[in-house]
XYZ file of C-alpha atoms in Angstrom:
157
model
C -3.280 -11.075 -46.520
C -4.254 -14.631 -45.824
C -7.567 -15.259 -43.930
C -5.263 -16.636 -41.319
C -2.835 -14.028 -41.079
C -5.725 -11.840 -40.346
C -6.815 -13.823 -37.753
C -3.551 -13.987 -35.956
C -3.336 -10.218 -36.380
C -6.791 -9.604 -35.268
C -5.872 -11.764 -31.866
C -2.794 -10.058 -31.261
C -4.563 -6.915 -31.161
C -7.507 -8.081 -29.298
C -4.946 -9.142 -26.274
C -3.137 -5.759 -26.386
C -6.270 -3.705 -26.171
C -7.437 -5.787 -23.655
C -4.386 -5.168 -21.599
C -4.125 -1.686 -22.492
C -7.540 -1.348 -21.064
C -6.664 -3.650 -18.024
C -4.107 -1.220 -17.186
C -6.056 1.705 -16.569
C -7.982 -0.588 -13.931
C -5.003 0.030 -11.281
C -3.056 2.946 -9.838
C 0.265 4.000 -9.931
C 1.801 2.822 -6.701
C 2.596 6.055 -4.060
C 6.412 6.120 -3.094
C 5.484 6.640 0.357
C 3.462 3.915 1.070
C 4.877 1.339 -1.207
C 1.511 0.543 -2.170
C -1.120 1.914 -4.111
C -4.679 3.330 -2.177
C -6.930 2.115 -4.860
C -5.792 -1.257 -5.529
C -5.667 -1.389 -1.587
C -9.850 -0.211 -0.888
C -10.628 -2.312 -3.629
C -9.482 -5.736 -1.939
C -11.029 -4.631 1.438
C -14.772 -4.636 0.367
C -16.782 -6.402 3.219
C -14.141 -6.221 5.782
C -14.474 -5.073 9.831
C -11.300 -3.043 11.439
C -10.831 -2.419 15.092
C -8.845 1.076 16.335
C -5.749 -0.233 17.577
C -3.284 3.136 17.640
C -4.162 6.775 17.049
C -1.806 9.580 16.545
C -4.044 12.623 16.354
C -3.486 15.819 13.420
C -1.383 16.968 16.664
C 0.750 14.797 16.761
C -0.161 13.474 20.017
C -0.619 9.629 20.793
C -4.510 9.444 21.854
C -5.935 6.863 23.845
C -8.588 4.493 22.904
C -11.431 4.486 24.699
C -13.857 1.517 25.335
C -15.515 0.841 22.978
C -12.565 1.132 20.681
C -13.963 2.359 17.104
C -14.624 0.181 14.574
C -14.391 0.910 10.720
C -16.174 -1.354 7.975
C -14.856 -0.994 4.670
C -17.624 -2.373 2.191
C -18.036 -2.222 -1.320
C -17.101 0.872 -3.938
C -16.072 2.814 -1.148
C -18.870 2.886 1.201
C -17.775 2.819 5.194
C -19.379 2.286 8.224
C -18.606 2.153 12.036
C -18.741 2.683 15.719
C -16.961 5.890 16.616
C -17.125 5.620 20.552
C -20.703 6.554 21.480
C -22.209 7.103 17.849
C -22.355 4.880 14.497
C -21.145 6.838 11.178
C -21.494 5.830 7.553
C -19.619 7.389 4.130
C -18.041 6.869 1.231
C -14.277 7.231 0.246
C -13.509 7.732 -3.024
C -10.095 7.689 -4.656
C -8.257 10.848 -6.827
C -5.071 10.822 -8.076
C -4.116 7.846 -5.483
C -5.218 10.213 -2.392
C -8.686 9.292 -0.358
C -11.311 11.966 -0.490
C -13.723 11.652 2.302
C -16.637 13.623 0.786
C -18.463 16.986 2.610
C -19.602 15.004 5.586
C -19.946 11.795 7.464
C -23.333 10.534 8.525
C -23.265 10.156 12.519
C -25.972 9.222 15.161
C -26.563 11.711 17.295
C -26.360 9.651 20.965
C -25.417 11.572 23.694
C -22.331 9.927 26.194
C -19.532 11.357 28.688
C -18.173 14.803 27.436
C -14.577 12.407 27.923
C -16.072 9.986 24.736
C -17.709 12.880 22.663
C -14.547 14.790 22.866
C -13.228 11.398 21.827
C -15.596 10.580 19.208
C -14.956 14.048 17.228
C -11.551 13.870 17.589
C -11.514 10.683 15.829
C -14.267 11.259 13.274
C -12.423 14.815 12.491
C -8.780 12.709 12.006
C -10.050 10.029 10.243
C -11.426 12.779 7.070
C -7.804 13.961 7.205
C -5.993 11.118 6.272
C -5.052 10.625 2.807
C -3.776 7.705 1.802
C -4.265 3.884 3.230
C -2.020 0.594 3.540
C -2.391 -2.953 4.712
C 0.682 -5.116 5.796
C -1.161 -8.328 7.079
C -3.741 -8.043 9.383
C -2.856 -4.199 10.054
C -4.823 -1.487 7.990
C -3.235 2.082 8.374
C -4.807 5.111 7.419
C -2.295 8.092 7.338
C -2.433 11.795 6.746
C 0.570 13.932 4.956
C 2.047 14.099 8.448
C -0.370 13.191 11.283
C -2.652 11.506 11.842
C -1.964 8.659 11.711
C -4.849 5.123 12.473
C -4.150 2.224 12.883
C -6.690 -1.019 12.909
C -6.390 -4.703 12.840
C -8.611 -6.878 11.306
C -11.581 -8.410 13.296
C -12.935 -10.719 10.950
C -11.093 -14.072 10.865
């Protein structure tokens, strides 16, 4: 084999390994949502989400209180927020294109009006369910295997 024969073979399998391994970087894409929830946390690092609509495990549309909760979805799957009264911090990992919210989210523990604390851990409590996540624009939805069901837009420009 000529010494440049070798080095066309050697390039050709330098790209396909590198693609092979490129591959592996991204998730097959979930039939329900039409997109993938690991490609999708991945391109929301530093990003700030407003509560906009909330359909509880239920079923039942809930209203948003003021202060509407807030969600910040930083960097490897670390989160962050307002939840009504209290501020909360996490991290969301992805398995097998579902969202895994961990044992426990960090909270405050301010006191408010039983009306937003009742709020507040309704919320926090629907939020762990959900298990997969989509963006179409400025709207990021969070959605569980039936409810619930959050939806934010974007509050950064």
């Amino acid at each position: 084999m000529s010494p440049t024969t070798a080095s066309r073979l050697l390039a050709v399998l330098f790209v396909f390994g590198g693609l092979i391994a490129l591959s592996g970087c991204f998730s097959s894409t979930s039939p329900a949502s039409g997109q993938s929830s690991i490609r999708t946390l991945t391109t929301l690092g530093n990003t700030n989400w407003v509560l906009s609509s909330w359909t509880s495990a239920d079923g039942k549309k809930q209203p948003i209180l003021s202060p509407a909760p807030t969600l910040t979805i930083g960097y490897q799957g670390r989160i962050s927020g307002q939840s009504g009264v209290n501020n909360y911090v996490g991290n969301v990992r992805v398995y097998d294109d579902r969202l895994n919210w961990g044992e426990h989210l960090g909270v405050t523990r301010m006191a408010g009006s039983p009306e937003l604390m009742a709020s507040e851990n309704r919320y926090l409590s629907d939020l762990k369910l959900t298990q997969s996540v989509t963006v179409r624009g400025n709207l990021l939805v969070f959605m569980g295997k039936k409810s619930p069901r959050l939806e934010y837009v974007r509050a950064d420009p």
